[in-house]
Short mmCIF file of C-alpha atoms in Angstrom, two decimals:
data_model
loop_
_atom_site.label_atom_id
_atom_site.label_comp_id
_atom_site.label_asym_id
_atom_site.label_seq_id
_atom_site.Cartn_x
_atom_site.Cartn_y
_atom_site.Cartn_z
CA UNK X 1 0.00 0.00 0.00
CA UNK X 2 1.40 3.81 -1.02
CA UNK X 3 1.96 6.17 1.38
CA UNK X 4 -1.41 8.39 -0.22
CA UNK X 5 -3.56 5.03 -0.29
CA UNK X 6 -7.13 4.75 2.01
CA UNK X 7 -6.39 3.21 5.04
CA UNK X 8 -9.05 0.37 5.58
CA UNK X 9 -11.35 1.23 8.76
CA UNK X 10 -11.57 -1.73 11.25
CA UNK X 11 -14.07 -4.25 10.46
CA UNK X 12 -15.02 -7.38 11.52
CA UNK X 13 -15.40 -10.65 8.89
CA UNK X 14 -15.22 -13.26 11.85
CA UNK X 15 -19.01 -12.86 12.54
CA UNK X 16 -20.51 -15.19 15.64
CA UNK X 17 -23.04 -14.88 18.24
CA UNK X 18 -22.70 -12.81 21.57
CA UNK X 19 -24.25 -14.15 24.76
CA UNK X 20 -24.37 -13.53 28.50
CA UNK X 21 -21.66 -16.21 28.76
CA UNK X 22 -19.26 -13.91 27.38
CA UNK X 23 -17.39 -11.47 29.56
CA UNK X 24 -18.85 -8.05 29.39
CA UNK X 25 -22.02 -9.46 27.21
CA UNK X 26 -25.45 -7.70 29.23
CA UNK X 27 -27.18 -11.03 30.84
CA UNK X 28 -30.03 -12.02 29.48
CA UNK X 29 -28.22 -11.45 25.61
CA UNK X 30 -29.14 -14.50 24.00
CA UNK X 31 -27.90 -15.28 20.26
CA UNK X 32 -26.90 -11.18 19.54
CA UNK X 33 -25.40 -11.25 15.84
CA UNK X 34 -22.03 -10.00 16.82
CA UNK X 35 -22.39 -7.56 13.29
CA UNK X 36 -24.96 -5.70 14.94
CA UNK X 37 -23.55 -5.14 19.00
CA UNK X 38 -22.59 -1.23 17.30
CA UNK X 39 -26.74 -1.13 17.47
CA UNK X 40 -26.92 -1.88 21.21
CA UNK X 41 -25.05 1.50 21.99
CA UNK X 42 -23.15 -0.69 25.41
CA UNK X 43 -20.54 1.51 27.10
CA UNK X 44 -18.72 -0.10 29.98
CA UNK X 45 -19.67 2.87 32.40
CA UNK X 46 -22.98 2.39 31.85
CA UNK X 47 -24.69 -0.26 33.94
CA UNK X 48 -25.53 -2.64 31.39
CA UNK X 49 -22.37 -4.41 30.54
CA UNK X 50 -21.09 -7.33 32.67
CA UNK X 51 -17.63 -6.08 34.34
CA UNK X 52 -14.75 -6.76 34.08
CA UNK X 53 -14.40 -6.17 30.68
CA UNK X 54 -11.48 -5.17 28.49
CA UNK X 55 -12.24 -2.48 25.48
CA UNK X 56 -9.85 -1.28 22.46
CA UNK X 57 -9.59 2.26 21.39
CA UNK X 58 -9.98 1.74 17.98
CA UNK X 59 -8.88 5.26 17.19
CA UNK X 60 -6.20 5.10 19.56
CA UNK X 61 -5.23 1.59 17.84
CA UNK X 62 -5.77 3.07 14.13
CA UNK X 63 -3.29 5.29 14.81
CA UNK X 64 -0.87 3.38 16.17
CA UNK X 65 -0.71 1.09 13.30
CA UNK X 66 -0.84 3.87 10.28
CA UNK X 67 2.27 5.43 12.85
CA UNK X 68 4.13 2.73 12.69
CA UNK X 69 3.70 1.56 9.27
CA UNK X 70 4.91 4.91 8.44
CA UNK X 71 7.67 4.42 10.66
CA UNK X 72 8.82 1.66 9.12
CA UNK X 73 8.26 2.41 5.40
CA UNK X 74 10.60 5.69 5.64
CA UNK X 75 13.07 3.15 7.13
CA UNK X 76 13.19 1.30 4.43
CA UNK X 77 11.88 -2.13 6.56
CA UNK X 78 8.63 -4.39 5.98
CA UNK X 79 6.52 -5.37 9.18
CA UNK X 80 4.98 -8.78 9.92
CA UNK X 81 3.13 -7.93 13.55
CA UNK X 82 3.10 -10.67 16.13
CA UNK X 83 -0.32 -12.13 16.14
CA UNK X 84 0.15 -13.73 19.69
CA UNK X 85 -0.73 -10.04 21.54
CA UNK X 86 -4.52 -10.60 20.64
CA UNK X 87 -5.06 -13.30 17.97
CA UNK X 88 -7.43 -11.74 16.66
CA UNK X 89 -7.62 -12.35 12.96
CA UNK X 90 -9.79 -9.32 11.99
CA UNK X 91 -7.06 -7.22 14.12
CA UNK X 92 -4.01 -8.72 12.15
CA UNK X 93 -5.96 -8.97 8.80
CA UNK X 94 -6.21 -5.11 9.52
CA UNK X 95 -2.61 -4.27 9.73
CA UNK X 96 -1.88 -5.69 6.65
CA UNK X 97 -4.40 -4.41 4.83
CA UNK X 98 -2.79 -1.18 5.74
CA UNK X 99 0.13 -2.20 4.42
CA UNK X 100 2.00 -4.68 6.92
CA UNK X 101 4.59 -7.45 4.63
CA UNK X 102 2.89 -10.25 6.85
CA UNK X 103 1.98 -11.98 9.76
CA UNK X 104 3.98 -13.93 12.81
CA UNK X 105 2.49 -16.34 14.85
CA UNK X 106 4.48 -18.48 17.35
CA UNK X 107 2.95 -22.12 16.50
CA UNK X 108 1.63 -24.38 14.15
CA UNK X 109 -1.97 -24.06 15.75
CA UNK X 110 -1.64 -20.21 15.65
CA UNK X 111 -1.12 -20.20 12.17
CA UNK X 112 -3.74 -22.26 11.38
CA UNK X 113 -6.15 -19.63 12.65
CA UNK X 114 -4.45 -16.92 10.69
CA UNK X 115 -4.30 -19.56 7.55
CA UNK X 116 -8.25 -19.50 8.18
CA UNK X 117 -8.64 -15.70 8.00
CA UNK X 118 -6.87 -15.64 4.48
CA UNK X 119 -3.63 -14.42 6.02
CA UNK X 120 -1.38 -16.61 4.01
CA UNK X 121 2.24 -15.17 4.39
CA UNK X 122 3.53 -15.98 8.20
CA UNK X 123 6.63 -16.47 9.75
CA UNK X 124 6.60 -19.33 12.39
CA UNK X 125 8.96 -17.04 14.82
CA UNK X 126 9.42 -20.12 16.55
CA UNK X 127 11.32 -23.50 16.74
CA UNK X 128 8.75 -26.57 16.00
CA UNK X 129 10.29 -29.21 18.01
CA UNK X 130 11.16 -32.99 16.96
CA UNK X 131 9.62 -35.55 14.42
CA UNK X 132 6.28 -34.69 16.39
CA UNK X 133 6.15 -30.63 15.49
CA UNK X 134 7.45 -31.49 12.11
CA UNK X 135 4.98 -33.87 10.93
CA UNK X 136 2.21 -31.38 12.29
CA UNK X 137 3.51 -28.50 10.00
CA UNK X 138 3.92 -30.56 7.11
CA UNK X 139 0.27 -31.74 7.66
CA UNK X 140 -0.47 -27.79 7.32
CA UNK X 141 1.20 -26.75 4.34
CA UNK X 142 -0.22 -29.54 2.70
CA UNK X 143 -3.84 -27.98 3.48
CA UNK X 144 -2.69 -24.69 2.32
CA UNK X 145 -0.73 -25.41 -0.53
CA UNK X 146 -0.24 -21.32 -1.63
CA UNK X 147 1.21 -20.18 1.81
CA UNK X 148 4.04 -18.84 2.37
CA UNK X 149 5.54 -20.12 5.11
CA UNK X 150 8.46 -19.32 7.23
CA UNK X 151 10.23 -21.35 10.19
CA UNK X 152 12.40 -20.68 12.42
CA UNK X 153 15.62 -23.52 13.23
CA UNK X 154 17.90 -23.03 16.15
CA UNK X 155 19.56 -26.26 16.09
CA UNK X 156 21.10 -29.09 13.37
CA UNK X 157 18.61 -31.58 15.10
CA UNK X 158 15.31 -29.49 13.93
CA UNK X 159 16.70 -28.84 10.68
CA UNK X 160 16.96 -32.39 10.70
CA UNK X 161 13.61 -33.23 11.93
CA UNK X 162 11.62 -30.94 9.35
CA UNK X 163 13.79 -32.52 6.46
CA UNK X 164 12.83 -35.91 7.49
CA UNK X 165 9.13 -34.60 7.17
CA UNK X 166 9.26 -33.02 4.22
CA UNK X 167 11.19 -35.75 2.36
CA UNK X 168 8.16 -37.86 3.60
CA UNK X 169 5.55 -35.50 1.36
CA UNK X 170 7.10 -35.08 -1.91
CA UNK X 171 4.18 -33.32 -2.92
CA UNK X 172 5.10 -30.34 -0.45
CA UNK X 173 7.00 -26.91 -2.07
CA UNK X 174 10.38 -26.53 -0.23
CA UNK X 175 9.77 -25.06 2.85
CA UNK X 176 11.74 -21.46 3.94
CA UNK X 177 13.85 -21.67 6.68
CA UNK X 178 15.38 -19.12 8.93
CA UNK X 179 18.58 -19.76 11.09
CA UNK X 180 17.70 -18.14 14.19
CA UNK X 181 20.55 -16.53 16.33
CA UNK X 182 19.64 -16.04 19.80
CA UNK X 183 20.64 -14.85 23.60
CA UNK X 184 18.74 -15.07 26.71
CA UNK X 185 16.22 -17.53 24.60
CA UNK X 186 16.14 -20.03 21.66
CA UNK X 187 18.70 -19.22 18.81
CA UNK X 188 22.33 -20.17 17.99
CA UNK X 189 24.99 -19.01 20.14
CA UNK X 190 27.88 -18.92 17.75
CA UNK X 191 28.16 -18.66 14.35
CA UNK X 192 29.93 -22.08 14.40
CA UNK X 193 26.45 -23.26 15.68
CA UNK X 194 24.94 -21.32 12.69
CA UNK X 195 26.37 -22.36 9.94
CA UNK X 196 26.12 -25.61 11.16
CA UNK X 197 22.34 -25.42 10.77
CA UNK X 198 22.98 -23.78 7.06
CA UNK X 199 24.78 -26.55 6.41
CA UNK X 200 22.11 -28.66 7.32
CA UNK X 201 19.37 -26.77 5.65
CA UNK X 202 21.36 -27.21 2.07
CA UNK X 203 22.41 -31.03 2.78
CA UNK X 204 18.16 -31.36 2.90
CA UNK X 205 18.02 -32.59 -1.01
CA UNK X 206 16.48 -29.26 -2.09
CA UNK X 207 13.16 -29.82 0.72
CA UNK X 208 14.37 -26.81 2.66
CA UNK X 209 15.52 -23.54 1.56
CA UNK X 210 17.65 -21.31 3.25
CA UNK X 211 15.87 -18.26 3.76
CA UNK X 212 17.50 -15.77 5.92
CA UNK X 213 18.36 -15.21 9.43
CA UNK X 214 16.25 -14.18 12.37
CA UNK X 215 16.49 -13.41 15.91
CA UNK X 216 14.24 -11.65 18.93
CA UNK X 217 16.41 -9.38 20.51
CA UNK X 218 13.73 -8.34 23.00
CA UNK X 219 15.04 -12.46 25.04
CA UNK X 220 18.60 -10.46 25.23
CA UNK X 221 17.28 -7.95 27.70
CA UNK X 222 19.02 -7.69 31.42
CA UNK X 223 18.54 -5.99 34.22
CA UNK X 224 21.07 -3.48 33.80
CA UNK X 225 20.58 -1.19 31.14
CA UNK X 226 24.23 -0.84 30.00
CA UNK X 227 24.04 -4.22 30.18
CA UNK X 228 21.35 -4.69 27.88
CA UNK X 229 22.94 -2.90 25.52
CA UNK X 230 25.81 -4.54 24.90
CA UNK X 231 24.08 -8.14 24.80
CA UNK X 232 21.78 -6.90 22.17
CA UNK X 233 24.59 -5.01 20.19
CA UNK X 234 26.52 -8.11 20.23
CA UNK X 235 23.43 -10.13 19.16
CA UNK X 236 22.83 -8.28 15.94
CA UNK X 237 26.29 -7.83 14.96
CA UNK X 238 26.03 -11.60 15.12
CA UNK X 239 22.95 -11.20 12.75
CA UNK X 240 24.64 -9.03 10.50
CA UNK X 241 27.59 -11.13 9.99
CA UNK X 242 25.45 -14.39 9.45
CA UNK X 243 23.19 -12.23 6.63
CA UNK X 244 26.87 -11.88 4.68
CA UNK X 245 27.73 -15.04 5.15
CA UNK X 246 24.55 -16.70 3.91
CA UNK X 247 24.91 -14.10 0.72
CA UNK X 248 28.24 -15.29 0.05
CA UNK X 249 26.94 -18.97 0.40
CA UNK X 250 24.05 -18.57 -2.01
CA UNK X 251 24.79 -15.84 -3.82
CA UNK X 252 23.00 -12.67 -5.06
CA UNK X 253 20.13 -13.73 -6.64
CA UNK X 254 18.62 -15.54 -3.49
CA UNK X 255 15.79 -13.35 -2.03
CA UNK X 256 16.66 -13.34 1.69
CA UNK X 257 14.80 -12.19 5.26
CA UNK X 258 16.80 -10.61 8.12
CA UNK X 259 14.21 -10.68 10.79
CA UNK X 260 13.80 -9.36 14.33
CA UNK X 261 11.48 -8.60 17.03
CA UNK X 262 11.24 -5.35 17.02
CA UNK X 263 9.83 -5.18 20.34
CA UNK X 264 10.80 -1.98 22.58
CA UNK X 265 14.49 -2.00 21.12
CA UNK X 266 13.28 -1.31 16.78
CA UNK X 267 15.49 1.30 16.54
CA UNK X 268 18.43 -0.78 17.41
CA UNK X 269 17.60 -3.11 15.22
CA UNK X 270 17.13 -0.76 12.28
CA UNK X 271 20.27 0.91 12.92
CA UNK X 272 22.37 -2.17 13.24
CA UNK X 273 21.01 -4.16 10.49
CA UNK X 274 19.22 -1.73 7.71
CA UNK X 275 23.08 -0.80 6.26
CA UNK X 276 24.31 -4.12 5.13
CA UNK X 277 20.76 -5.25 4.10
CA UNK X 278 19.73 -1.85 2.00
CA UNK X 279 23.43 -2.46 0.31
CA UNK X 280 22.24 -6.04 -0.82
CA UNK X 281 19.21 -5.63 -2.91
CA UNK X 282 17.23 -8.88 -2.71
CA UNK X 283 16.96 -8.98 1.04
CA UNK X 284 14.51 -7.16 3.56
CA UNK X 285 14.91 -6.26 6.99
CA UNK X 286 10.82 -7.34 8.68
CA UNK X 287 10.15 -6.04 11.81
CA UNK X 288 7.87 -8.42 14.25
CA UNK X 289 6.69 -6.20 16.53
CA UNK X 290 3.36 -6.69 17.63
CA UNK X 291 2.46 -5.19 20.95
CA UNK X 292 3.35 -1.70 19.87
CA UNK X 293 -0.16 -1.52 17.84
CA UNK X 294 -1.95 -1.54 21.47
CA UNK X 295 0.58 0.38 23.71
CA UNK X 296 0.12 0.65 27.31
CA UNK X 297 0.18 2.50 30.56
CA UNK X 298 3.01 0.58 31.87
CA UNK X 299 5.65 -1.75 30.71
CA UNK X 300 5.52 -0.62 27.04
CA UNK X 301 5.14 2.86 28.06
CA UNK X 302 8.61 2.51 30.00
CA UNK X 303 10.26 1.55 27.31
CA UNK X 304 9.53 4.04 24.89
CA UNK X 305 10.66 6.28 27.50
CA UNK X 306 13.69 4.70 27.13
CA UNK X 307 14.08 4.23 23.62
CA UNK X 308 13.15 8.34 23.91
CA UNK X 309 16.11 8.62 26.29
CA UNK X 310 18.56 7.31 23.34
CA UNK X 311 17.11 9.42 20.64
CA UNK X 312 15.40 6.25 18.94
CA UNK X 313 12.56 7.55 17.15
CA UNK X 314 11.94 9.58 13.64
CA UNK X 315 8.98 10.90 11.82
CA UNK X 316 10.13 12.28 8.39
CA UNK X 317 13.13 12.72 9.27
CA UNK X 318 12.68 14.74 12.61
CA UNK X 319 13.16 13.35 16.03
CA UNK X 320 10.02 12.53 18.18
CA UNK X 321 9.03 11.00 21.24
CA UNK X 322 7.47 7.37 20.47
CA UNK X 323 6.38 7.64 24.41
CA UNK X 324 3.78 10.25 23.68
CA UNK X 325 3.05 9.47 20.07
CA UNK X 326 2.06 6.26 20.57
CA UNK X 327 -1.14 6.10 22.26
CA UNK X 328 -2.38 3.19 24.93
CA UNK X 329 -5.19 1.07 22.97
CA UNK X 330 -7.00 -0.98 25.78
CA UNK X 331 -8.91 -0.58 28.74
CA UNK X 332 -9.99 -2.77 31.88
CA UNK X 333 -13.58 -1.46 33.45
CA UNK X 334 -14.63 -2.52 36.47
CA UNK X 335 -16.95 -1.69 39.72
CA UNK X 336 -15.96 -0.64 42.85
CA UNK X 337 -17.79 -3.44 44.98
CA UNK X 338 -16.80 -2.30 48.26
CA UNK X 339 -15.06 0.66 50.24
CA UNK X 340 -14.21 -1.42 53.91
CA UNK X 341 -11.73 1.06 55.53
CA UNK X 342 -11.54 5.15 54.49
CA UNK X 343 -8.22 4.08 52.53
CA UNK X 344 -9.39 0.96 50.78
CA UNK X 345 -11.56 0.59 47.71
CA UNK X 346 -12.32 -3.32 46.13
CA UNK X 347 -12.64 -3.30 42.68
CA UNK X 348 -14.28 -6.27 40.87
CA UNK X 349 -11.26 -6.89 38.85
CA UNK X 350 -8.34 -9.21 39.57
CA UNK X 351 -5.40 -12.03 38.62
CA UNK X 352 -7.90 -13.47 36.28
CA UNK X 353 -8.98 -10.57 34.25
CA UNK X 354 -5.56 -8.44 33.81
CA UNK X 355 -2.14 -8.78 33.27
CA UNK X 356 0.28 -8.39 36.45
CA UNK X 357 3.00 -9.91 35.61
CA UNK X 358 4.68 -6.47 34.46
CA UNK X 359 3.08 -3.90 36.77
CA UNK X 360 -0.06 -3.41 38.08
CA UNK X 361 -3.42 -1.86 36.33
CA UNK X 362 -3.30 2.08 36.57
CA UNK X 363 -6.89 3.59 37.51
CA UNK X 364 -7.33 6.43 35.11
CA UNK X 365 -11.06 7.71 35.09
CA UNK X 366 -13.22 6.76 37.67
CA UNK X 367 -17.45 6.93 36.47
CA UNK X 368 -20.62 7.94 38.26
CA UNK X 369 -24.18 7.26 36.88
CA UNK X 370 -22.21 6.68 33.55
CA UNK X 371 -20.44 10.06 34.05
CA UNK X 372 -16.61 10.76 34.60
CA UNK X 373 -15.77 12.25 37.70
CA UNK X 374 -12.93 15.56 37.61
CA UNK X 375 -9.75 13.78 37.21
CA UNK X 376 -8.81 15.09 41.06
CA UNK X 377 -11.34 13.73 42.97
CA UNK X 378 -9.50 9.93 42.76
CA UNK X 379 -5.71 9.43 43.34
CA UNK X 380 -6.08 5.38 43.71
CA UNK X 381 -3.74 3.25 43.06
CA UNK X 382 -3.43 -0.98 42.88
CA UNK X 383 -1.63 -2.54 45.87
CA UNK X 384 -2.96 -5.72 45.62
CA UNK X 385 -4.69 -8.27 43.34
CA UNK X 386 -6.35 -11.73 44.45
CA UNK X 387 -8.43 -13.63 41.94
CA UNK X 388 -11.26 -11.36 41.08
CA UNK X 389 -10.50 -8.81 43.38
CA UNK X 390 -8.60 -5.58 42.92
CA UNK X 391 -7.31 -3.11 46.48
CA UNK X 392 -6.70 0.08 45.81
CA UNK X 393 -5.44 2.65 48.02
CA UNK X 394 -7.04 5.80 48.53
CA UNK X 395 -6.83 8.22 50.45
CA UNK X 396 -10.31 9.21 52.73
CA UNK X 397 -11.16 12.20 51.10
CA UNK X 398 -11.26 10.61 47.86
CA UNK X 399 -14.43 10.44 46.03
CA UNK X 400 -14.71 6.94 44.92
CA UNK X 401 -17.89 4.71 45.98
CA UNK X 402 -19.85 1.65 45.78
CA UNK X 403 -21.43 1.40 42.17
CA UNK X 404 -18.95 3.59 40.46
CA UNK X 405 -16.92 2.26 37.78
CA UNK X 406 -13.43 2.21 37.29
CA UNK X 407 -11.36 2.49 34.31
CA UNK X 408 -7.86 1.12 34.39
CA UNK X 409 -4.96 1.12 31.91
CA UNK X 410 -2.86 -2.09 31.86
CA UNK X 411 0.95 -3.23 31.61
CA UNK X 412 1.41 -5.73 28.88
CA UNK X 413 -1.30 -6.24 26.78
CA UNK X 414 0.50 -9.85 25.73
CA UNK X 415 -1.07 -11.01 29.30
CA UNK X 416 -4.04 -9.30 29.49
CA UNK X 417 -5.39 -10.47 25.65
CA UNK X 418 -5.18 -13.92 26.27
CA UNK X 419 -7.78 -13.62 29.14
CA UNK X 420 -10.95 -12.64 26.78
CA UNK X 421 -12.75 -14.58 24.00
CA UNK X 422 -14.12 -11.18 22.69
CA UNK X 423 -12.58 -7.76 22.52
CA UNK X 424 -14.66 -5.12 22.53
CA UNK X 425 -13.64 -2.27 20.44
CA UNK X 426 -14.92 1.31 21.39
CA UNK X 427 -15.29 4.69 19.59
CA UNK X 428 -14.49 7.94 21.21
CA UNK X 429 -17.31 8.00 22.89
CA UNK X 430 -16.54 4.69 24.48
CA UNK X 431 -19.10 3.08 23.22
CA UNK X 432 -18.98 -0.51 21.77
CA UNK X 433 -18.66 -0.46 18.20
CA UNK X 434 -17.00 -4.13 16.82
CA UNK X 435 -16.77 -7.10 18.91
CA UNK X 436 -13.36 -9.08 17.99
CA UNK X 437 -13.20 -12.81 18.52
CA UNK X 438 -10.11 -14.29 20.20
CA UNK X 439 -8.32 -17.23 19.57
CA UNK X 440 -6.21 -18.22 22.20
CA UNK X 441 -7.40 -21.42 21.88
#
């Protein structure tokens, strides 16, 4: 897609049925035809909707995506967005509509979802396993013949294992494999260990292709910032010098992938790896990054202060802050049940309705009657979360009550996704206008 093309609106194709089984569905919804829930006007502050119940910004989201697309395409990289954050086919179909390369999943199954949705180039940013994992993704290329499919191979033994399968089913096209490089995670250590798996990729009787490199620099991440740095900066000079080596193995005319995460650390990767690769001429650097497209109000939103703090981030040409032009997507709502002590509020919200494993939910607008309260009448904040139970501290002369709702922003929408079958995206209004099915399996 040009820069000057329509950007697609969000939509939904995977139509289903809503019921009161379904977090934030009103009870008594029996059989709602999810194409028509924009009809049923449901905001989350306003008494009808069960709570919890997560929502999307689809502005907020929209603009995300065309941000980073643009990002990307004066950078000279492609994008295939991690599906994992919400799998979500209409969400993923979406970004490349608006002009993402592809699509990355993390397993077989995942891709078969995608595969359904009629998202048919995906990178497996993943190992498969043994005979077991390679038999499995042999048994889905042969159902989708025209996909192009990508794998990742961190080991001679995997290589190995998806020859073996694909020498068993002649009929199958060669399948694309990526040597994957790796610390803190999977991935080859040394390049020793990497062209070993090359070498095993071309010993495969022309059933696997070498296809590039890849490698999720995100795993390399330490404690110590300085620290970090130098692990990933060692990591993609690694990458870089496998990309020339693989060119000088197959030569120029092989099209070849250099792919990373992306993640919080994209301008890294861009600036270690876009010189050698925009030299070559039949490679591309793709981006993975996935969780960017929602944002957040915590771990993600630390980073991009960081990445800020380095100078990491350009808009035609001009330096920017990706911590305030980025814009946190989703939303946890839920009702303050019970106010015990002066400095304690319960919320009905806990471990399994939001992610915690990266920070705690923020409260951001707290509702009355369906009607925000002035921003400094609540200061709460999350102490605590049991199962379905969320303590916030107050203090006493905070204006926070039974019945009212809250609204919370979360850290890491990768943990907070996987808890809903249906996302609810919003307008600006907040009021419900798509309901996205999940996948998580």
């Amino acid at each position: 897609m040009t820069e000057n093309s329509p950007v697609p609106p969000l939509g939904v194709r995977e139509n289903f049925r809503l019921d009161d089984r379904i977090r934030g569905v009103p009870p008594g919804t029996i059989g709602l035809d999810s194409s028509l829930v924009a009809a049923e006007r449901w905001h989350p502050a306003g008494g009808r909707m069960s709570l919890p119940v997560l929502t999307l910004d689809e502005a907020a989201f929209a603009a995300n995506r065309d941000l980073f697309l643009r990002y990307a395409r004066e950078q000279g990289v492609a994008v295939a967005p991690h599906a994992k954050t919400p799998m979500a086919p209409d969400l993923a179909r979406s970004l490349v509509e608006a002009g993402a390369w592809g699509t990355t999943v993390a397993d077989v199954r995942q891709a078969t979802v995608m595969l359904k949705a009629g998202l048919s180039r995906l990178i497996i940013a993943n190992e498969v396993g043994g005979s077991g994992g390679a038999s499995r993704l042999a048994t889905l290329a042969g159902a989708w013949p025209n996909a192009e499919l990508f794998v990742f191979a961190d080991s001679v033994d995997a290589v190995n294992a998806l020859a073996g399968a694909w020498r068993a089913n002649a009929a199958l096209a060669p399948l694309r494999v990526l040597v994957e490089l790796g610390a803190g995670r999977a991935g080859a250590r040394t390049t020793a260990q990497a062209e070993a798996i090359a070498d095993a990729i071309a010993a495969a009787d022309g059933r696997l292709l070498i296809a590039g490199v890849a490698t999720y620099e995100g795993a390399a991440a330490q404690p110590d910032p300085g620290r970090t740095d130098a692990v990933i900066s060692d990591l993609l000079a690694m990458m870089s010098d496998m990309f020339l080596r693989l060119r000088a193995r197959l030569g120029g005319e092989a099209p070849l992938v250099v792919t990373a995460g992306g993640s919080v650390f994209f301008d890294k990767v861009v600036a270690a790896l876009s010189p050698d690769i925009s030299r070559d001429g039949n490679a591309m650097l793709v981006l993975r990054s996935g969780a960017i497209f929602f944002h957040d109000h915590g771990t993600y939103d630390r980073s991009l202060g960081a990445l800020d703090a380095r100078k990491g981030f350009a808009i035609a040409g001009v330096e920017a802050s990706a911590r305030h032009s980025f814009q946190p997507a989703l939303r946890l709502w839920a009702e303050v049940l019970s106010r015990p002590e002066p400095g304690l509020v319960i919320c009905g919200m806990g471990m399994r309705d939001v992610s915690f494993d990266q920070g705690y939910p923020t409260p951001q607008t707290t509702f009355r009657a369906g009607k925000p309260l002035p921003a400094p009448t609540v200061r709460a904040e999350v102490v605590k979360l049991n199962d379905q139970h969320a303590f916030l501290s107050v203090a006493e002369s905070d204006d926070i009550a039974v019945g009212d709702v809250v609204e919370f922003g979360i850290s890491h929408p990768c943990t907070c996704l996987d808890r809903y079958r249906v996302i609810f995206g919003v307008d600006v209004a907040g009021y419900v206008r798509h309901a996205f099915p999940t996948y998580f399996g």
